[in-house]
Amino acid sequence: MGRINGLLLGTLVLLATTMNYSATAPAHDAPIKFDTAIENTVFEFYVNLFKYLFHSLVKTRELLESVLKDDTIVPNNNINRTKEQLQDYIAETTECLKPLPTNMTTLDGFLYIVANIHTINLFGDIVKRYNTTSLPTPTDEDRLIEATLKRHGLDELINNLKIRKTEFINEFLCKMDIVVTDLSEEDKIKNHKLVEWYQNYRNSTEEQRANDVFTHFAQMFARF
Ligand SMILES: *[C@@H]1O[C@H](CO)[C@@H](O)[C@H](O)[C@H]1NC(C)=O
Ligand SMILES: *[C@@H]1O[C@H](CO)[C@@H](O)[C@H](O)[C@H]1NC(C)=O
Ligand SMILES: *[C@@H]1O[C@H](CO)[C@@H](O)[C@H](O)[C@H]1NC(C)=O
Ligand SMILES: *[C@@H]1O[C@H](CO)[C@@H](O)[C@H](O)[C@H]1NC(C)=O
Ligand SMILES: *[C@@H]1O[C@H](CO)[C@@H](O)[C@H](O)[C@H]1NC(C)=O
């Protein structure tokens, strides 16, 4: 872990502990100074990733909560296992969305993000599990759950999250284009891992970038 990494994480933790989760994070107002524009841009990306994950956890939890309250689900005693699975997801997001303790090490901050990514992936598993289009032999229960998820806005939510993700990725790339172009030779050398990572990321297709944001992000971390 290099200097930038520690700085980013330290600042994220600081931000996360002071920001009001239910409002949009006041990232830009925070009294934080970074040495270079490239660090600032990456930091913004990190904050946006954090905000995106937080928003995703809140919205996916809301969706499953409303599914569990649905009239077709509540009286059905034959789908207890599924109900438990959905409740487990809700419990896990609730755990994730707890405010960070004030005394956090920087590693904890990173693990917090990793835990949120892990939880969001569990939601992806649930969606996949009840996707009757791709199941070889969907049961009545699979159809019921899928229909209920859709009735409560699954497709809209997936689209909305994808748009958000694409937005902050594209915003990041636009800013990085300018920042990298303007880097002095000296700063280019100083930040060469970051520049290389960015160039690779830039080269992927939009679809790859949106799908792989977390993988790419983890790679970027590894490269600091
Ligand atoms: C956080 O923001 C929400 C809505 O913006 C507000 O209702 C709430 O009181 C705020 N909480 C704190 C601790 O500032
Ligand atoms: C499912 O849960 C309900 C309420 O907890 C219970 O009454 C019912 O017997 C359970 N059904 C099965 C098949 O276990
Ligand atoms: C953070 O918590 C640990 C364990 O509870 C404690 O040893 C440490 O002194 C605390 N650090 C700060 C800065 O409060
Ligand atoms: C369900 O599976 C189909 C076929 O693999 C896929 O095209 C579709 O996007 C999936 N739906 C969701 C909501 O993931
Ligand atoms: C980006 O793609 C172009 C064209 O495919 C290739 O020439 C270039 O080497 C790639 N850059 C990186 C950093 O992979």
PDB file of C-alpha atoms and ligand atoms in Angstrom:
ATOM      1  CA  MET A   1       0.000   0.000   0.000  1.00  0.00           C
ATOM      2  CA  GLY A   2       1.487   3.273  -1.092  1.00  0.00           C
ATOM      3  CA  ARG A   3       1.014   6.808   0.021  1.00  0.00           C
ATOM      4  CA  ILE A   4      -1.926   7.637  -2.231  1.00  0.00           C
ATOM      5  CA  ASN A   5      -3.732   4.505  -1.203  1.00  0.00           C
ATOM      6  CA  GLY A   6      -3.444   5.295   2.469  1.00  0.00           C
ATOM      7  CA  LEU A   7      -4.438   8.877   1.837  1.00  0.00           C
ATOM      8  CA  LEU A   8      -7.493   7.872  -0.162  1.00  0.00           C
ATOM      9  CA  LEU A   9      -8.645   5.358   2.375  1.00  0.00           C
ATOM     10  CA  GLY A  10      -7.988   7.628   5.296  1.00  0.00           C
ATOM     11  CA  THR A  11      -9.974  10.384   3.679  1.00  0.00           C
ATOM     12  CA  LEU A  12     -12.800   8.093   2.710  1.00  0.00           C
ATOM     13  CA  VAL A  13     -13.103   6.904   6.268  1.00  0.00           C
ATOM     14  CA  LEU A  14     -13.075  10.481   7.480  1.00  0.00           C
ATOM     15  CA  LEU A  15     -15.763  11.406   4.990  1.00  0.00           C
ATOM     16  CA  ALA A  16     -17.837   8.344   5.666  1.00  0.00           C
ATOM     17  CA  THR A  17     -17.886   8.951   9.373  1.00  0.00           C
ATOM     18  CA  THR A  18     -18.854  12.583   9.062  1.00  0.00           C
ATOM     19  CA  MET A  19     -21.278  12.471   6.181  1.00  0.00           C
ATOM     20  CA  ASN A  20     -25.009  12.046   6.527  1.00  0.00           C
ATOM     21  CA  TYR A  21     -25.776   8.813   4.724  1.00  0.00           C
ATOM     22  CA  SER A  22     -29.343   9.701   3.821  1.00  0.00           C
ATOM     23  CA  ALA A  23     -28.287  12.874   2.043  1.00  0.00           C
ATOM     24  CA  THR A  24     -25.921  12.961  -0.917  1.00  0.00           C
ATOM     25  CA  ALA A  25     -22.375  12.853   0.330  1.00  0.00           C
ATOM     26  CA  PRO A  26     -20.846  16.327   0.605  1.00  0.00           C
ATOM     27  CA  ALA A  27     -17.632  15.116  -0.969  1.00  0.00           C
ATOM     28  CA  HIS A  28     -16.735  18.363  -2.663  1.00  0.00           C
ATOM     29  CA  ASP A  29     -17.258  20.518   0.400  1.00  0.00           C
ATOM     30  CA  ALA A  30     -15.002  18.421   2.564  1.00  0.00           C
ATOM     31  CA  PRO A  31     -11.898  20.354   3.569  1.00  0.00           C
ATOM     32  CA  ILE A  32      -9.497  17.971   1.890  1.00  0.00           C
ATOM     33  CA  LYS A  33      -6.442  18.826  -0.141  1.00  0.00           C
ATOM     34  CA  PHE A  34      -4.711  16.469  -2.524  1.00  0.00           C
ATOM     35  CA  ASP A  35      -1.337  17.035  -4.080  1.00  0.00           C
ATOM     36  CA  THR A  36      -2.320  16.555  -7.680  1.00  0.00           C
ATOM     37  CA  ALA A  37      -5.340  16.676  -9.949  1.00  0.00           C
ATOM     38  CA  ILE A  38      -4.969  12.982 -10.716  1.00  0.00           C
ATOM     39  CA  GLU A  39      -5.251  12.081  -7.036  1.00  0.00           C
ATOM     40  CA  ASN A  40      -8.277  14.314  -6.716  1.00  0.00           C
ATOM     41  CA  THR A  41      -9.951  12.682  -9.691  1.00  0.00           C
ATOM     42  CA  VAL A  42      -9.346   9.185  -8.423  1.00  0.00           C
ATOM     43  CA  PHE A  43     -10.543  10.183  -5.011  1.00  0.00           C
ATOM     44  CA  GLU A  44     -13.772  11.507  -6.514  1.00  0.00           C
ATOM     45  CA  PHE A  45     -14.206   8.198  -8.296  1.00  0.00           C
ATOM     46  CA  TYR A  46     -13.742   6.393  -5.028  1.00  0.00           C
ATOM     47  CA  VAL A  47     -16.351   8.547  -3.313  1.00  0.00           C
ATOM     48  CA  ASN A  48     -18.754   8.030  -6.204  1.00  0.00           C
ATOM     49  CA  LEU A  49     -18.228   4.296  -6.013  1.00  0.00           C
ATOM     50  CA  PHE A  50     -18.953   4.430  -2.318  1.00  0.00           C
ATOM     51  CA  LYS A  51     -22.131   6.468  -2.910  1.00  0.00           C
ATOM     52  CA  TYR A  52     -23.205   4.132  -5.670  1.00  0.00           C
ATOM     53  CA  LEU A  53     -22.787   1.072  -3.467  1.00  0.00           C
ATOM     54  CA  PHE A  54     -24.649   2.702  -0.628  1.00  0.00           C
ATOM     55  CA  HIS A  55     -27.522   3.681  -2.909  1.00  0.00           C
ATOM     56  CA  SER A  56     -27.613   0.185  -4.438  1.00  0.00           C
ATOM     57  CA  LEU A  57     -27.817  -1.485  -1.046  1.00  0.00           C
ATOM     58  CA  VAL A  58     -30.643   0.804   0.075  1.00  0.00           C
ATOM     59  CA  LYS A  59     -32.655   0.314  -3.121  1.00  0.00           C
ATOM     60  CA  THR A  60     -32.199  -3.455  -3.395  1.00  0.00           C
ATOM     61  CA  ARG A  61     -33.156  -3.861   0.254  1.00  0.00           C
ATOM     62  CA  GLU A  62     -36.307  -1.768  -0.327  1.00  0.00           C
ATOM     63  CA  LEU A  63     -37.221  -3.951  -3.269  1.00  0.00           C
ATOM     64  CA  LEU A  64     -36.920  -7.203  -1.326  1.00  0.00           C
ATOM     65  CA  GLU A  65     -38.781  -5.724   1.631  1.00  0.00           C
ATOM     66  CA  SER A  66     -41.719  -4.824  -0.580  1.00  0.00           C
ATOM     67  CA  VAL A  67     -41.625  -8.271  -2.204  1.00  0.00           C
ATOM     68  CA  LEU A  68     -41.862  -9.899   1.233  1.00  0.00           C
ATOM     69  CA  LYS A  69     -44.903  -7.728   2.023  1.00  0.00           C
ATOM     70  CA  ASP A  70     -46.657  -8.611  -1.243  1.00  0.00           C
ATOM     71  CA  ASP A  71     -50.135 -10.162  -0.980  1.00  0.00           C
ATOM     72  CA  THR A  72     -49.085 -13.148  -3.059  1.00  0.00           C
ATOM     73  CA  ILE A  73     -46.070 -13.811  -0.839  1.00  0.00           C
ATOM     74  CA  VAL A  74     -47.235 -13.154   2.729  1.00  0.00           C
ATOM     75  CA  PRO A  75     -49.854 -15.953   2.996  1.00  0.00           C
ATOM     76  CA  ASN A  76     -47.756 -18.475   1.063  1.00  0.00           C
ATOM     77  CA  ASN A  77     -46.318 -20.982   3.529  1.00  0.00           C
ATOM     78  CA  ASN A  78     -44.669 -23.163   0.913  1.00  0.00           C
ATOM     79  CA  ILE A  79     -41.888 -20.752   0.083  1.00  0.00           C
ATOM     80  CA  ASN A  80     -40.413 -20.329   3.543  1.00  0.00           C
ATOM     81  CA  ARG A  81     -36.884 -21.036   2.396  1.00  0.00           C
ATOM     82  CA  THR A  82     -37.061 -18.351  -0.237  1.00  0.00           C
ATOM     83  CA  LYS A  83     -38.479 -15.904   2.260  1.00  0.00           C
ATOM     84  CA  GLU A  84     -35.592 -16.695   4.562  1.00  0.00           C
ATOM     85  CA  GLN A  85     -33.118 -16.122   1.757  1.00  0.00           C
ATOM     86  CA  LEU A  86     -34.613 -12.690   1.035  1.00  0.00           C
ATOM     87  CA  GLN A  87     -34.660 -11.868   4.736  1.00  0.00           C
ATOM     88  CA  ASP A  88     -30.999 -12.861   4.972  1.00  0.00           C
ATOM     89  CA  TYR A  89     -30.157 -10.374   2.233  1.00  0.00           C
ATOM     90  CA  ILE A  90     -32.086  -7.640   4.036  1.00  0.00           C
ATOM     91  CA  ALA A  91     -30.264  -8.459   7.265  1.00  0.00           C
ATOM     92  CA  GLU A  92     -26.924  -8.355   5.496  1.00  0.00           C
ATOM     93  CA  THR A  93     -27.575  -4.954   3.899  1.00  0.00           C
ATOM     94  CA  THR A  94     -28.707  -3.624   7.240  1.00  0.00           C
ATOM     95  CA  GLU A  95     -25.395  -4.763   8.679  1.00  0.00           C
ATOM     96  CA  CYS A  96     -23.518  -3.092   5.792  1.00  0.00           C
ATOM     97  CA  LEU A  97     -25.403   0.176   6.097  1.00  0.00           C
ATOM     98  CA  LYS A  98     -24.575   0.717   9.723  1.00  0.00           C
ATOM     99  CA  PRO A  99     -22.553   3.929  10.111  1.00  0.00           C
ATOM    100  CA  LEU A 100     -18.841   3.364  10.299  1.00  0.00           C
ATOM    101  CA  PRO A 101     -17.339   3.610  13.759  1.00  0.00           C
ATOM    102  CA  THR A 102     -15.311   6.781  14.295  1.00  0.00           C
ATOM    103  CA  ASN A 103     -12.195   4.798  15.092  1.00  0.00           C
ATOM    104  CA  MET A 104     -11.404   3.030  11.873  1.00  0.00           C
ATOM    105  CA  THR A 105      -8.112   1.933  10.454  1.00  0.00           C
ATOM    106  CA  THR A 106      -7.627   2.543   6.766  1.00  0.00           C
ATOM    107  CA  LEU A 107      -7.721  -1.171   6.073  1.00  0.00           C
ATOM    108  CA  ASP A 108     -11.133  -1.356   7.703  1.00  0.00           C
ATOM    109  CA  GLY A 109     -12.303   1.336   5.331  1.00  0.00           C
ATOM    110  CA  PHE A 110     -11.257  -0.724   2.350  1.00  0.00           C
ATOM    111  CA  LEU A 111     -12.785  -3.881   3.797  1.00  0.00           C
ATOM    112  CA  TYR A 112     -16.016  -1.963   4.287  1.00  0.00           C
ATOM    113  CA  ILE A 113     -16.167  -1.279   0.547  1.00  0.00           C
ATOM    114  CA  VAL A 114     -15.276  -4.892  -0.201  1.00  0.00           C
ATOM    115  CA  ALA A 115     -18.077  -6.088   2.089  1.00  0.00           C
ATOM    116  CA  ASN A 116     -20.552  -3.836   0.297  1.00  0.00           C
ATOM    117  CA  ILE A 117     -19.466  -5.185  -3.072  1.00  0.00           C
ATOM    118  CA  HIS A 118     -19.855  -8.728  -1.756  1.00  0.00           C
ATOM    119  CA  THR A 119     -23.394  -7.973  -0.572  1.00  0.00           C
ATOM    120  CA  ILE A 120     -24.419  -6.357  -3.845  1.00  0.00           C
ATOM    121  CA  ASN A 121     -23.199  -9.481  -5.594  1.00  0.00           C
ATOM    122  CA  LEU A 122     -25.581 -11.532  -3.420  1.00  0.00           C
ATOM    123  CA  PHE A 123     -28.428  -9.495  -4.838  1.00  0.00           C
ATOM    124  CA  GLY A 124     -27.184 -10.367  -8.318  1.00  0.00           C
ATOM    125  CA  ASP A 125     -27.276 -14.036  -7.295  1.00  0.00           C
ATOM    126  CA  ILE A 126     -30.895 -13.742  -6.168  1.00  0.00           C
ATOM    127  CA  VAL A 127     -31.914 -12.091  -9.442  1.00  0.00           C
ATOM    128  CA  LYS A 128     -30.152 -14.830 -11.372  1.00  0.00           C
ATOM    129  CA  ARG A 129     -31.663 -17.562  -9.198  1.00  0.00           C
ATOM    130  CA  TYR A 130     -35.217 -16.492 -10.143  1.00  0.00           C
ATOM    131  CA  ASN A 131     -34.590 -15.514 -13.747  1.00  0.00           C
ATOM    132  CA  THR A 132     -36.968 -17.925 -15.476  1.00  0.00           C
ATOM    133  CA  THR A 133     -35.621 -16.971 -18.907  1.00  0.00           C
ATOM    134  CA  SER A 134     -32.311 -18.591 -18.127  1.00  0.00           C
ATOM    135  CA  LEU A 135     -33.498 -21.439 -15.869  1.00  0.00           C
ATOM    136  CA  PRO A 136     -33.753 -24.814 -17.643  1.00  0.00           C
ATOM    137  CA  THR A 137     -36.842 -25.917 -15.674  1.00  0.00           C
ATOM    138  CA  PRO A 138     -38.373 -23.020 -13.740  1.00  0.00           C
ATOM    139  CA  THR A 139     -40.802 -24.008 -10.998  1.00  0.00           C
ATOM    140  CA  ASP A 140     -44.047 -22.261 -10.059  1.00  0.00           C
ATOM    141  CA  GLU A 141     -42.189 -20.753  -7.147  1.00  0.00           C
ATOM    142  CA  ASP A 142     -39.478 -19.350  -9.446  1.00  0.00           C
ATOM    143  CA  ARG A 143     -42.205 -17.776 -11.599  1.00  0.00           C
ATOM    144  CA  LEU A 144     -43.982 -16.349  -8.585  1.00  0.00           C
ATOM    145  CA  ILE A 145     -40.827 -14.774  -7.173  1.00  0.00           C
ATOM    146  CA  GLU A 146     -39.696 -13.389 -10.509  1.00  0.00           C
ATOM    147  CA  ALA A 147     -43.123 -11.924 -11.253  1.00  0.00           C
ATOM    148  CA  THR A 148     -43.244 -10.324  -7.802  1.00  0.00           C
ATOM    149  CA  LEU A 149     -39.748  -8.889  -8.153  1.00  0.00           C
ATOM    150  CA  LYS A 150     -40.717  -7.409 -11.510  1.00  0.00           C
ATOM    151  CA  ARG A 151     -44.015  -6.056 -10.238  1.00  0.00           C
ATOM    152  CA  HIS A 152     -42.114  -4.224  -7.531  1.00  0.00           C
ATOM    153  CA  GLY A 153     -39.712  -2.639 -10.021  1.00  0.00           C
ATOM    154  CA  LEU A 154     -36.782  -5.016 -10.541  1.00  0.00           C
ATOM    155  CA  ASP A 155     -36.188  -4.081 -14.185  1.00  0.00           C
ATOM    156  CA  GLU A 156     -36.411  -0.350 -13.501  1.00  0.00           C
ATOM    157  CA  LEU A 157     -34.024  -0.696 -10.580  1.00  0.00           C
ATOM    158  CA  ILE A 158     -31.478  -2.641 -12.612  1.00  0.00           C
ATOM    159  CA  ASN A 159     -31.670  -0.027 -15.380  1.00  0.00           C
ATOM    160  CA  ASN A 160     -31.420   2.843 -12.965  1.00  0.00           C
ATOM    161  CA  LEU A 161     -28.353   1.386 -11.269  1.00  0.00           C
ATOM    162  CA  LYS A 162     -26.701   0.712 -14.585  1.00  0.00           C
ATOM    163  CA  ILE A 163     -27.288   4.304 -15.721  1.00  0.00           C
ATOM    164  CA  ARG A 164     -25.856   5.662 -12.484  1.00  0.00           C
ATOM    165  CA  LYS A 165     -22.828   3.447 -12.733  1.00  0.00           C
ATOM    166  CA  THR A 166     -22.188   4.381 -16.349  1.00  0.00           C
ATOM    167  CA  GLU A 167     -22.575   8.052 -15.478  1.00  0.00           C
ATOM    168  CA  PHE A 168     -19.936   8.166 -12.814  1.00  0.00           C
ATOM    169  CA  ILE A 169     -17.575   5.971 -14.794  1.00  0.00           C
ATOM    170  CA  ASN A 170     -17.893   8.209 -17.853  1.00  0.00           C
ATOM    171  CA  GLU A 171     -17.528  11.341 -15.775  1.00  0.00           C
ATOM    172  CA  PHE A 172     -14.379   9.866 -14.286  1.00  0.00           C
ATOM    173  CA  LEU A 173     -12.958   8.993 -17.709  1.00  0.00           C
ATOM    174  CA  CYS A 174     -13.671  12.482 -19.082  1.00  0.00           C
ATOM    175  CA  LYS A 175     -11.872  14.090 -16.177  1.00  0.00           C
ATOM    176  CA  MET A 176      -9.003  11.634 -16.363  1.00  0.00           C
ATOM    177  CA  ASP A 177      -8.575  12.357 -20.092  1.00  0.00           C
ATOM    178  CA  ILE A 178      -7.931  15.983 -19.288  1.00  0.00           C
ATOM    179  CA  VAL A 179      -5.829  15.325 -16.215  1.00  0.00           C
ATOM    180  CA  VAL A 180      -3.587  12.747 -17.899  1.00  0.00           C
ATOM    181  CA  THR A 181      -3.105  14.955 -20.955  1.00  0.00           C
ATOM    182  CA  ASP A 182      -2.065  17.837 -18.726  1.00  0.00           C
ATOM    183  CA  LEU A 183       0.342  15.830 -16.572  1.00  0.00           C
ATOM    184  CA  SER A 184       3.927  16.987 -16.662  1.00  0.00           C
ATOM    185  CA  GLU A 185       6.492  14.363 -17.613  1.00  0.00           C
ATOM    186  CA  GLU A 186       7.663  14.312 -14.025  1.00  0.00           C
ATOM    187  CA  ASP A 187       4.149  13.692 -12.664  1.00  0.00           C
ATOM    188  CA  LYS A 188       3.525  11.083 -15.346  1.00  0.00           C
ATOM    189  CA  ILE A 189       6.460   9.117 -13.997  1.00  0.00           C
ATOM    190  CA  LYS A 190       5.423   9.697 -10.416  1.00  0.00           C
ATOM    191  CA  ASN A 191       1.879   8.468 -11.142  1.00  0.00           C
ATOM    192  CA  HIS A 192       2.765   5.901 -13.789  1.00  0.00           C
ATOM    193  CA  LYS A 193       0.839   3.002 -12.238  1.00  0.00           C
ATOM    194  CA  LEU A 194      -2.297   5.053 -12.081  1.00  0.00           C
ATOM    195  CA  VAL A 195      -1.825   6.304 -15.642  1.00  0.00           C
ATOM    196  CA  GLU A 196      -1.285   2.750 -16.916  1.00  0.00           C
ATOM    197  CA  TRP A 197      -4.320   1.478 -15.086  1.00  0.00           C
ATOM    198  CA  TYR A 198      -6.393   4.293 -16.518  1.00  0.00           C
ATOM    199  CA  GLN A 199      -5.188   3.604 -20.071  1.00  0.00           C
ATOM    200  CA  ASN A 200      -6.148  -0.046 -19.784  1.00  0.00           C
ATOM    201  CA  TYR A 201      -9.505   0.843 -18.336  1.00  0.00           C
ATOM    202  CA  ARG A 202     -10.036   3.424 -21.061  1.00  0.00           C
ATOM    203  CA  ASN A 203      -9.426   0.754 -23.649  1.00  0.00           C
ATOM    204  CA  SER A 204     -12.183  -1.581 -22.494  1.00  0.00           C
ATOM    205  CA  THR A 205     -15.605  -1.329 -24.082  1.00  0.00           C
ATOM    206  CA  GLU A 206     -18.316   0.590 -22.261  1.00  0.00           C
ATOM    207  CA  GLU A 207     -20.069  -2.657 -21.422  1.00  0.00           C
ATOM    208  CA  GLN A 208     -16.898  -4.185 -19.995  1.00  0.00           C
ATOM    209  CA  ARG A 209     -16.213  -1.067 -18.000  1.00  0.00           C
ATOM    210  CA  ALA A 210     -19.687  -1.011 -16.488  1.00  0.00           C
ATOM    211  CA  ASN A 211     -19.641  -4.707 -15.693  1.00  0.00           C
ATOM    212  CA  ASP A 212     -16.127  -4.765 -14.409  1.00  0.00           C
ATOM    213  CA  VAL A 213     -15.980  -1.564 -12.441  1.00  0.00           C
ATOM    214  CA  PHE A 214     -15.344  -3.420  -9.221  1.00  0.00           C
ATOM    215  CA  THR A 215     -12.750  -5.711 -10.702  1.00  0.00           C
ATOM    216  CA  HIS A 216     -11.011  -2.775 -12.298  1.00  0.00           C
ATOM    217  CA  PHE A 217     -11.236  -0.857  -9.110  1.00  0.00           C
ATOM    218  CA  ALA A 218      -9.646  -3.665  -7.155  1.00  0.00           C
ATOM    219  CA  GLN A 219      -6.911  -3.879  -9.789  1.00  0.00           C
ATOM    220  CA  MET A 220      -6.286  -0.196  -9.483  1.00  0.00           C
ATOM    221  CA  PHE A 221      -5.908  -0.614  -5.758  1.00  0.00           C
ATOM    222  CA  ALA A 222      -3.458  -3.397  -6.244  1.00  0.00           C
ATOM    223  CA  ARG A 223      -1.435  -1.165  -8.520  1.00  0.00           C
ATOM    224  CA  PHE A 224      -0.899   1.752  -6.192  1.00  0.00           C
TER     225      PHE A 224
HETATM  226  C1  LIG B   1     -29.671  13.503   7.506  1.00  0.00           C
HETATM  227  O1  LIG B   1     -30.421  13.963   6.408  1.00  0.00           O
HETATM  228  C2  LIG B   1     -31.803  13.684   6.491  1.00  0.00           C
HETATM  229  C3  LIG B   1     -32.484  14.094   5.193  1.00  0.00           C
HETATM  230  O2  LIG B   1     -31.667  14.899   4.400  1.00  0.00           O
HETATM  231  C4  LIG B   1     -32.365  14.425   7.713  1.00  0.00           C
HETATM  232  O3  LIG B   1     -33.745  14.150   7.844  1.00  0.00           O
HETATM  233  C5  LIG B   1     -31.629  13.961   8.953  1.00  0.00           C
HETATM  234  O4  LIG B   1     -32.082  14.686  10.089  1.00  0.00           O
HETATM  235  C6  LIG B   1     -30.132  14.154   8.804  1.00  0.00           C
HETATM  236  N1  LIG B   1     -29.460  13.533   9.934  1.00  0.00           N
HETATM  237  C7  LIG B   1     -28.418  14.110  10.538  1.00  0.00           C
HETATM  238  C8  LIG B   1     -27.815  13.340  11.675  1.00  0.00           C
HETATM  239  O5  LIG B   1     -27.960  15.188  10.193  1.00  0.00           O
HETATM  240  C1  LIG B   2     -43.722 -21.625   6.929  1.00  0.00           C
HETATM  241  O1  LIG B   2     -43.717 -20.631   7.945  1.00  0.00           O
HETATM  242  C2  LIG B   2     -44.991 -20.419   8.537  1.00  0.00           C
HETATM  243  C3  LIG B   2     -44.902 -19.201   9.479  1.00  0.00           C
HETATM  244  O2  LIG B   2     -43.669 -19.144  10.097  1.00  0.00           O
HETATM  245  C4  LIG B   2     -45.427 -21.695   9.259  1.00  0.00           C
HETATM  246  O3  LIG B   2     -46.700 -21.529   9.853  1.00  0.00           O
HETATM  247  C5  LIG B   2     -45.494 -22.839   8.220  1.00  0.00           C
HETATM  248  O4  LIG B   2     -45.814 -24.057   8.848  1.00  0.00           O
HETATM  249  C6  LIG B   2     -44.162 -22.970   7.477  1.00  0.00           C
HETATM  250  N1  LIG B   2     -44.347 -23.910   6.376  1.00  0.00           N
HETATM  251  C7  LIG B   2     -43.500 -24.927   6.135  1.00  0.00           C
HETATM  252  C8  LIG B   2     -43.836 -25.803   4.976  1.00  0.00           C
HETATM  253  O5  LIG B   2     -42.532 -25.136   6.828  1.00  0.00           O
HETATM  254  C1  LIG B   3      -9.018   2.657  18.261  1.00  0.00           C
HETATM  255  O1  LIG B   3      -9.526   1.501  18.912  1.00  0.00           O
HETATM  256  C2  LIG B   3      -8.510   0.647  19.386  1.00  0.00           C
HETATM  257  C3  LIG B   3      -9.174  -0.607  19.941  1.00  0.00           C
HETATM  258  O2  LIG B   3     -10.382  -0.325  20.557  1.00  0.00           O
HETATM  259  C4  LIG B   3      -7.655   1.377  20.424  1.00  0.00           C
HETATM  260  O3  LIG B   3      -6.628   0.528  20.880  1.00  0.00           O
HETATM  261  C5  LIG B   3      -7.048   2.604  19.766  1.00  0.00           C
HETATM  262  O4  LIG B   3      -6.333   3.357  20.730  1.00  0.00           O
HETATM  263  C6  LIG B   3      -8.127   3.480  19.155  1.00  0.00           C
HETATM  264  N1  LIG B   3      -7.492   4.575  18.396  1.00  0.00           N
HETATM  265  C7  LIG B   3      -7.911   5.825  18.466  1.00  0.00           C
HETATM  266  C8  LIG B   3      -7.187   6.806  17.605  1.00  0.00           C
HETATM  267  O5  LIG B   3      -8.826   6.178  19.190  1.00  0.00           O
HETATM  268  C1  LIG B   4     -32.373 -13.188 -17.450  1.00  0.00           C
HETATM  269  O1  LIG B   4     -31.676 -14.047 -18.297  1.00  0.00           O
HETATM  270  C2  LIG B   4     -31.674 -13.612 -19.652  1.00  0.00           C
HETATM  271  C3  LIG B   4     -31.031 -14.709 -20.484  1.00  0.00           C
HETATM  272  O2  LIG B   4     -29.800 -15.088 -19.955  1.00  0.00           O
HETATM  273  C4  LIG B   4     -30.970 -12.282 -19.758  1.00  0.00           C
HETATM  274  O3  LIG B   4     -30.972 -11.825 -21.093  1.00  0.00           O
HETATM  275  C5  LIG B   4     -31.667 -11.257 -18.874  1.00  0.00           C
HETATM  276  O4  LIG B   4     -30.966 -10.051 -18.878  1.00  0.00           O
HETATM  277  C6  LIG B   4     -31.775 -11.779 -17.445  1.00  0.00           C
HETATM  278  N1  LIG B   4     -32.626 -10.892 -16.682  1.00  0.00           N
HETATM  279  C7  LIG B   4     -32.184 -10.254 -15.585  1.00  0.00           C
HETATM  280  C8  LIG B   4     -33.181  -9.391 -14.907  1.00  0.00           C
HETATM  281  O5  LIG B   4     -31.062 -10.394 -15.160  1.00  0.00           O
HETATM  282  C1  LIG B   5      -5.383   0.431 -26.399  1.00  0.00           C
HETATM  283  O1  LIG B   5      -5.901  -0.094 -27.625  1.00  0.00           O
HETATM  284  C2  LIG B   5      -5.126   0.262 -28.761  1.00  0.00           C
HETATM  285  C3  LIG B   5      -5.850  -0.250 -30.000  1.00  0.00           C
HETATM  286  O2  LIG B   5      -6.449  -1.508 -29.777  1.00  0.00           O
HETATM  287  C4  LIG B   5      -3.724  -0.352 -28.619  1.00  0.00           C
HETATM  288  O3  LIG B   5      -2.919  -0.009 -29.728  1.00  0.00           O
HETATM  289  C5  LIG B   5      -3.075   0.180 -27.349  1.00  0.00           C
HETATM  290  O4  LIG B   5      -1.822  -0.432 -27.143  1.00  0.00           O
HETATM  291  C6  LIG B   5      -3.966  -0.098 -26.143  1.00  0.00           C
HETATM  292  N1  LIG B   5      -3.399   0.542 -24.980  1.00  0.00           N
HETATM  293  C7  LIG B   5      -3.238  -0.080 -23.833  1.00  0.00           C
HETATM  294  C8  LIG B   5      -2.653   0.693 -22.724  1.00  0.00           C
HETATM  295  O5  LIG B   5      -3.577  -1.264 -23.660  1.00  0.00           O
END
